mmCIF file of C-alpha atoms in Angstrom:
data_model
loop_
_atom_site.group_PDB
_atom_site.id
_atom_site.type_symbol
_atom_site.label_atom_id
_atom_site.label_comp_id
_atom_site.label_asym_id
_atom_site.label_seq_id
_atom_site.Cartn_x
_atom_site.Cartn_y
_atom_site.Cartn_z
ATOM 1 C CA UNK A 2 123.659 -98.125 -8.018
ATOM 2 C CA UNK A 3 120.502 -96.956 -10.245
ATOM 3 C CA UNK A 4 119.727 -100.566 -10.909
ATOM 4 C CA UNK A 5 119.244 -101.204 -7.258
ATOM 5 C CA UNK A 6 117.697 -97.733 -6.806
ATOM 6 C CA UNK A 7 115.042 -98.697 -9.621
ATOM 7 C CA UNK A 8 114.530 -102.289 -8.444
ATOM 8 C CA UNK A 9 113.940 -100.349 -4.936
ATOM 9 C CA UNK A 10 111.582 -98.405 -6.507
ATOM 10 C CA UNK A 11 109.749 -100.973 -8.946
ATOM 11 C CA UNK A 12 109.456 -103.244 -5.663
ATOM 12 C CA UNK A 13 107.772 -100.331 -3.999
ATOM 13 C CA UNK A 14 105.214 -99.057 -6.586
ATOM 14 C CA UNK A 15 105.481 -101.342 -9.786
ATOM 15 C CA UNK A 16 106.651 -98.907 -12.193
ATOM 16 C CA UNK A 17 108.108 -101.701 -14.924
ATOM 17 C CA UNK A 18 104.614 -102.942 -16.668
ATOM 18 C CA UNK A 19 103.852 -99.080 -17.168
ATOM 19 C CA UNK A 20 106.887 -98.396 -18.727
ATOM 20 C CA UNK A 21 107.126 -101.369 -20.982
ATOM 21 C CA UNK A 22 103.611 -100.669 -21.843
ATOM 22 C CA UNK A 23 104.679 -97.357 -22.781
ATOM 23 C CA UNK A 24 108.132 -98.375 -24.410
ATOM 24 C CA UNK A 25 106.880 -101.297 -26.238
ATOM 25 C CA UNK A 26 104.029 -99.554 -28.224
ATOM 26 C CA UNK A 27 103.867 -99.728 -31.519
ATOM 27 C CA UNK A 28 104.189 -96.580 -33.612
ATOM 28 C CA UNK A 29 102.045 -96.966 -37.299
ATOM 29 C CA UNK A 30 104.448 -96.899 -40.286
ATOM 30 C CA UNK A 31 102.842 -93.538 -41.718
ATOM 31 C CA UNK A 32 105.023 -91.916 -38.699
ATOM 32 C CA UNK A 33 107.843 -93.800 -39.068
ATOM 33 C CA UNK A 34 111.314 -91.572 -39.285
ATOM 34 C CA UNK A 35 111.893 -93.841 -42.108
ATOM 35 C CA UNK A 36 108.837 -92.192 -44.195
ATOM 36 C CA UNK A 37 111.171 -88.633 -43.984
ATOM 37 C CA UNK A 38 107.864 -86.695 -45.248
ATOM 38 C CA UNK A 39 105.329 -88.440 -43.104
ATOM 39 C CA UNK A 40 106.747 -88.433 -40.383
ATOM 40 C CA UNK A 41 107.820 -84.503 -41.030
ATOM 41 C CA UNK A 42 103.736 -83.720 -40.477
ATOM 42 C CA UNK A 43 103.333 -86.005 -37.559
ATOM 43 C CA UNK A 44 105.790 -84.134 -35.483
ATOM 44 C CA UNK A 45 104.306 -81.069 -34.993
ATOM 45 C CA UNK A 46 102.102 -82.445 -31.701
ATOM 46 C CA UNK A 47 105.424 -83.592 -30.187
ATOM 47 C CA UNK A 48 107.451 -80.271 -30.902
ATOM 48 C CA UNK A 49 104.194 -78.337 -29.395
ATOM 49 C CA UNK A 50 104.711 -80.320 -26.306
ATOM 50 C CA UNK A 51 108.555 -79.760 -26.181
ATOM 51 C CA UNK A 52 107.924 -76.329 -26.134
ATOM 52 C CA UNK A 53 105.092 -75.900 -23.591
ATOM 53 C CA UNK A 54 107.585 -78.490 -21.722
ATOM 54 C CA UNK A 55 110.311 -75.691 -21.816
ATOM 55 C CA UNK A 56 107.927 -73.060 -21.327
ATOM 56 C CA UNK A 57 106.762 -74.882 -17.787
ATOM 57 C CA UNK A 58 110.515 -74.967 -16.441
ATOM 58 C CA UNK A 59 111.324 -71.547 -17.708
ATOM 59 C CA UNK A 60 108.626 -70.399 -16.319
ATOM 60 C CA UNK A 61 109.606 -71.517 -13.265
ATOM 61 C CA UNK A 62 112.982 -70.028 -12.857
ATOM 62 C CA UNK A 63 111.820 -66.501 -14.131
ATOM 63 C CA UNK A 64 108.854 -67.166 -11.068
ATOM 64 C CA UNK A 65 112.174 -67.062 -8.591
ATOM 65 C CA UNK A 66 112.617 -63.661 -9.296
ATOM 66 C CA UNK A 67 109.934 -61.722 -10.393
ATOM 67 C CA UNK A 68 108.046 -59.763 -8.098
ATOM 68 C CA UNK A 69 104.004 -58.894 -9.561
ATOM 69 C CA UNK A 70 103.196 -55.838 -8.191
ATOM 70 C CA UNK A 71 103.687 -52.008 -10.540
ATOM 71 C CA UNK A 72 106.180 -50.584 -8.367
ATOM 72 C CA UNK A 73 108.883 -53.460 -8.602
ATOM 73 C CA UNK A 74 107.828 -55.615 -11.889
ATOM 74 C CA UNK A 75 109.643 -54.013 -14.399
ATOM 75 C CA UNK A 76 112.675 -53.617 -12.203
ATOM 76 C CA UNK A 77 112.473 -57.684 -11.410
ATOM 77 C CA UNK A 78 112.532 -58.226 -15.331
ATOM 78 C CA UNK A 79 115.024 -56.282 -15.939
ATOM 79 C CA UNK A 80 117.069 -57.546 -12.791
ATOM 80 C CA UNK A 81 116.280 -61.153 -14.641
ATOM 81 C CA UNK A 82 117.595 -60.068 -17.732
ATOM 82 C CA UNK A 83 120.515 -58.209 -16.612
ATOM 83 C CA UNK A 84 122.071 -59.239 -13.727
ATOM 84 C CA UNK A 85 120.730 -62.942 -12.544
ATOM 85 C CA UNK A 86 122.905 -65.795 -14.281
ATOM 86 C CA UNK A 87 121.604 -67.101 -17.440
ATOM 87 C CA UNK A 88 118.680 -65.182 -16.876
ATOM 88 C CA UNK A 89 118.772 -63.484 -20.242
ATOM 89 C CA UNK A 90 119.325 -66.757 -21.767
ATOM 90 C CA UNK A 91 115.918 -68.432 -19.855
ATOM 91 C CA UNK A 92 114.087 -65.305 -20.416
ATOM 92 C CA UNK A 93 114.653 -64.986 -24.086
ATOM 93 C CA UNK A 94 113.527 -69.017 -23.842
ATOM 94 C CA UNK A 95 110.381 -68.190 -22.639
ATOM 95 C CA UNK A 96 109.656 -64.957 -24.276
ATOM 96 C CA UNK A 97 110.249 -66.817 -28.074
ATOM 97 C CA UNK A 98 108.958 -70.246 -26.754
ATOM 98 C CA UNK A 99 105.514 -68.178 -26.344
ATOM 99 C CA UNK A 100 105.626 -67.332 -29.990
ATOM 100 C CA UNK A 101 106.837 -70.747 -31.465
ATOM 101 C CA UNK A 102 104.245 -72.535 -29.424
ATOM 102 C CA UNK A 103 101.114 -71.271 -31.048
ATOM 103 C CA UNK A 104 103.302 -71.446 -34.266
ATOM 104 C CA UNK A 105 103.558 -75.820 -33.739
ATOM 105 C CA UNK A 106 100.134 -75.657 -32.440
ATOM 106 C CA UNK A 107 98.962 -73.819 -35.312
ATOM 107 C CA UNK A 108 100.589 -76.201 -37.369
ATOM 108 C CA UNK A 109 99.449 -79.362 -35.786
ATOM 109 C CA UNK A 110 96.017 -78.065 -35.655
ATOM 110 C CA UNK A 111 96.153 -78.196 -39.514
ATOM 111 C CA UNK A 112 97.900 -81.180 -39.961
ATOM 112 C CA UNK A 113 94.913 -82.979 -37.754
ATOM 113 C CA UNK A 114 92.401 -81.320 -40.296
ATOM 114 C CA UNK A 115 93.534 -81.828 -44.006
ATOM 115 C CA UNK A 116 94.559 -85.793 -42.870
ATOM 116 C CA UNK A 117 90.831 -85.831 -41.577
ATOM 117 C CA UNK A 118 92.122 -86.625 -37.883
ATOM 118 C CA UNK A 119 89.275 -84.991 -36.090
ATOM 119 C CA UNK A 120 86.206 -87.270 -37.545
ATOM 120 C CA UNK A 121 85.067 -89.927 -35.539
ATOM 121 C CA UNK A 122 86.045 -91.512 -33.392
ATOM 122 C CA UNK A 123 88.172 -88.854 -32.482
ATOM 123 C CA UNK A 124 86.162 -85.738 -32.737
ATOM 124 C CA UNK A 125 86.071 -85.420 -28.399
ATOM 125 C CA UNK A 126 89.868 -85.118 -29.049
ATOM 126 C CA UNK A 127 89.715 -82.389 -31.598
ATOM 127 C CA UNK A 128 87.255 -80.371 -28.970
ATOM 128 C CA UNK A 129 90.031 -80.919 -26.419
ATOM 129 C CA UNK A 130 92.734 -80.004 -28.811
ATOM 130 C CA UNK A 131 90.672 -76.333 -29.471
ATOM 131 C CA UNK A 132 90.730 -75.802 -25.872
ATOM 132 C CA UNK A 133 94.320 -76.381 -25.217
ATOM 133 C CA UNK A 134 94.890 -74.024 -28.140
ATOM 134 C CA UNK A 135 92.425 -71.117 -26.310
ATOM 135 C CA UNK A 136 94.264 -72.192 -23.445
ATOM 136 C CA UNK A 137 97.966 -71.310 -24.628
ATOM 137 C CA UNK A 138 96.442 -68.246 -26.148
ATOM 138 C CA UNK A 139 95.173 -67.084 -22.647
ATOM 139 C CA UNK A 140 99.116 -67.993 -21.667
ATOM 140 C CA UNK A 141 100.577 -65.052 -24.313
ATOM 141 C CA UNK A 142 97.530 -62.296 -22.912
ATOM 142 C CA UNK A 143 98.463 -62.900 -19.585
ATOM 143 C CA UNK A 144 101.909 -63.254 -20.169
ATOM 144 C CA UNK A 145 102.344 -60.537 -22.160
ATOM 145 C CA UNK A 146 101.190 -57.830 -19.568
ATOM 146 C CA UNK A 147 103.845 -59.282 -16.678
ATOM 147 C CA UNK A 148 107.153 -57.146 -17.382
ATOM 148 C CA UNK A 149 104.788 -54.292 -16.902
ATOM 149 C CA UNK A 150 106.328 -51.591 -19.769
ATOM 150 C CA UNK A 151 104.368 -49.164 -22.368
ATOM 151 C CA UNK A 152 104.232 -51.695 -24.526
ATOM 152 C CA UNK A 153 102.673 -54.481 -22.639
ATOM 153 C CA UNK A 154 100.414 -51.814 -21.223
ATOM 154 C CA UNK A 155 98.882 -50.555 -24.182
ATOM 155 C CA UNK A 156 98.504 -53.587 -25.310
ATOM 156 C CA UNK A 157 96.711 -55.172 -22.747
ATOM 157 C CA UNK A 158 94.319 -52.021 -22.224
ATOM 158 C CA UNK A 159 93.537 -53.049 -26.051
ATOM 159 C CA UNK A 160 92.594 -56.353 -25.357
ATOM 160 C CA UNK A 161 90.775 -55.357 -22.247
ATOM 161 C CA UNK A 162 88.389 -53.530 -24.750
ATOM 162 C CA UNK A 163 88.565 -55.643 -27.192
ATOM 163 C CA UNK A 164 86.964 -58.480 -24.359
ATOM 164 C CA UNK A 165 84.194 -55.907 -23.344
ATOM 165 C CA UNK A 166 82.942 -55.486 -26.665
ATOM 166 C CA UNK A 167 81.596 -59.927 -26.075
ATOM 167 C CA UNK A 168 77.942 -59.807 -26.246
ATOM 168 C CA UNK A 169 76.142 -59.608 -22.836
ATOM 169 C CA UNK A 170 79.199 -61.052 -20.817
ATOM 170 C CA UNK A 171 82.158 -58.832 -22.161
ATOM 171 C CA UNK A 172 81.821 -55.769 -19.522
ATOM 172 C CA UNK A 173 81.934 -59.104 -16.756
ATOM 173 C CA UNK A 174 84.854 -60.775 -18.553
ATOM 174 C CA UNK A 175 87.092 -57.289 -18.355
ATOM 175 C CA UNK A 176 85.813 -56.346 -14.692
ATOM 176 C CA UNK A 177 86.770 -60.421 -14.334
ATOM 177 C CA UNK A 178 90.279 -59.370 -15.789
ATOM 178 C CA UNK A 179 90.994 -55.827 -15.214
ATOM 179 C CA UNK A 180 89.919 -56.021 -11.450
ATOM 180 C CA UNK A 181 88.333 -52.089 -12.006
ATOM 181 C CA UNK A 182 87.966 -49.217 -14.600
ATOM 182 C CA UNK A 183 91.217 -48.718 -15.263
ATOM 183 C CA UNK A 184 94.197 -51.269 -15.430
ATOM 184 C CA UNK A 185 96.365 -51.090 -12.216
ATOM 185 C CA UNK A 186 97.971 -53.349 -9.361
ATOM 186 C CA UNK A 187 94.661 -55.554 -9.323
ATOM 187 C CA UNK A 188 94.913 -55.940 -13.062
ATOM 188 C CA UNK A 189 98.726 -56.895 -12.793
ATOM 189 C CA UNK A 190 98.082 -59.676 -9.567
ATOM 190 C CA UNK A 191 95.277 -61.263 -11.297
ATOM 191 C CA UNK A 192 97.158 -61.793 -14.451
ATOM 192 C CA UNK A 193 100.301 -63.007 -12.871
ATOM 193 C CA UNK A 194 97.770 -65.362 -10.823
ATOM 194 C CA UNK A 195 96.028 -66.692 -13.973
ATOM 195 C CA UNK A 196 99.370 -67.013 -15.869
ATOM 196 C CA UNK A 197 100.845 -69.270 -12.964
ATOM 197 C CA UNK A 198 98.002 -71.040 -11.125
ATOM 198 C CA UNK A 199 94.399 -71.084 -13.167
ATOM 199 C CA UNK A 200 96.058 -71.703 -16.820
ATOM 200 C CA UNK A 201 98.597 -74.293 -15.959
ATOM 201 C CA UNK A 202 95.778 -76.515 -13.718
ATOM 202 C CA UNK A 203 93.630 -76.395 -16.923
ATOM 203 C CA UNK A 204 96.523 -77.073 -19.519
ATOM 204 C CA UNK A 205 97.342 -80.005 -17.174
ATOM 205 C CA UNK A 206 94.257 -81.378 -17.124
ATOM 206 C CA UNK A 207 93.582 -81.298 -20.642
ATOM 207 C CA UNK A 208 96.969 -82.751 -22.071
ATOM 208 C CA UNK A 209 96.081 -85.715 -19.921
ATOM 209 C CA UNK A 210 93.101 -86.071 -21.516
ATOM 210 C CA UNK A 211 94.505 -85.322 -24.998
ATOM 211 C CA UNK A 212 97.382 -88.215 -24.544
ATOM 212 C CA UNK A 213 94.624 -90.831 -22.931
ATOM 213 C CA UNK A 214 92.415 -90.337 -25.854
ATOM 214 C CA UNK A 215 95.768 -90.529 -28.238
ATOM 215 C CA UNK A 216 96.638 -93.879 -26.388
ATOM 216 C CA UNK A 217 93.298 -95.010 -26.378
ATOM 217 C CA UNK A 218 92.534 -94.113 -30.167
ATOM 218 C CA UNK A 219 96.165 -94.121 -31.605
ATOM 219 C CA UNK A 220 97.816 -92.336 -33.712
ATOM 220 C CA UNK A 221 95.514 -91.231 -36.770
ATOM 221 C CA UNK A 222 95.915 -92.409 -40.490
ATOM 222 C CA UNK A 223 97.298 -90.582 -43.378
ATOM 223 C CA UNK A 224 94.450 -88.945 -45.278
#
């Protein structure tokens, strides 16, 4: 049944040379599982994606049920947590995903540097890799506000002033974020809406950059 459901498919679109193409590359022996400590420093991009990978479909249960406006937000989290099935279990997924991302990240980040992975030819990759860090940084500020307590609060009103203290653009980047004087409903909407809609476009577009420059480069050397 999936054989003729594939062959159905592969008939229809011609999915089989892009999948062999994919299957059938060849991975450099520096990375191979074989080389237990090489390969141990080369896994860091991979784990980084697994995680923003769980983050994405986490992300989109807790979505279901969580309503982003200050009267009900902190009641939907806690609804989440307490009474939806699993939802304690998905939540705490996302919550320490958000951590352990910037963690691998971190540590990829450094693993591209000391093995001299960003000099040309693929110094346009490094740029790209920065930016999908700021990016997944941008992800835990917005993120962070969402359950809407005195915690995430404060913390946010920090950061608020901490952005209007840029040079000549940081009062537009916290009116850009804040929505006013003073954070509130606005502040708590446009969050949610970069958090779900602007951040994931732009992450999107640049990890399909990142893995056609990987594929079109390969996998870097050991230093």
């Amino acid at each position: 049944m999936l054989k003729k459901t594939y062959d159905w498919i592969d008939e229809r679109l011609g999915v089989t040379p892009i999948w062999r193409d994919i299957a059938d590359h060849e991975v450099p022996a520096h990375v191979n599982p074989a080389n237990k400590m090489s390969a141990f420093i080369y896994c860091f991009g991979g784990l980084t994606f697994l995680i923003i990978t769980t983050q994405i479909i986490s992300g989109m249960f807790l979505a279901m049920y969580y309503v982003p406006d200050i009267i009900n937000a902190y009641k939907s989290v806690k609804y989440i947590t307490d009474e939806v099935m699993l939802g304690n279990i998905v939540r705490g997924m996302h919550f320490w995903g958000a951590s352990l991302v910037i963690i691998m990240m971190f540590l990829h980040m450094l693993r591209v540097f000391f093995t001299g992975s960003y000099k040309a030819p693929r110094e346009l990759n490094w740029v790209v890799g920065v930016l999908i860090f700021l990016v997944v940084m941008g992800f835990g500020f917005t993120g962070y506000l969402l359950p809407w307590d005195q915690k995430a609060y404060w913390a946010t009103a920090v950061g608020a002033q901490i952005a209007e203290t840029v040079p000549f653009l940081g009062p537009y980047i916290k009116t850009l974020l804040v929505g006013g004087p003073d954070l509130g409903a606005i502040t708590l909407t446009r969050f949610f809406a970069i958090h779900v809609f602007f951040l994931p476009a732009a992450l999107l577009v640049l990890l399909g950059l990142h893995f056609f420059m990987i594929r079109k480069q390969g996998i870097s050397g050991p230093l």
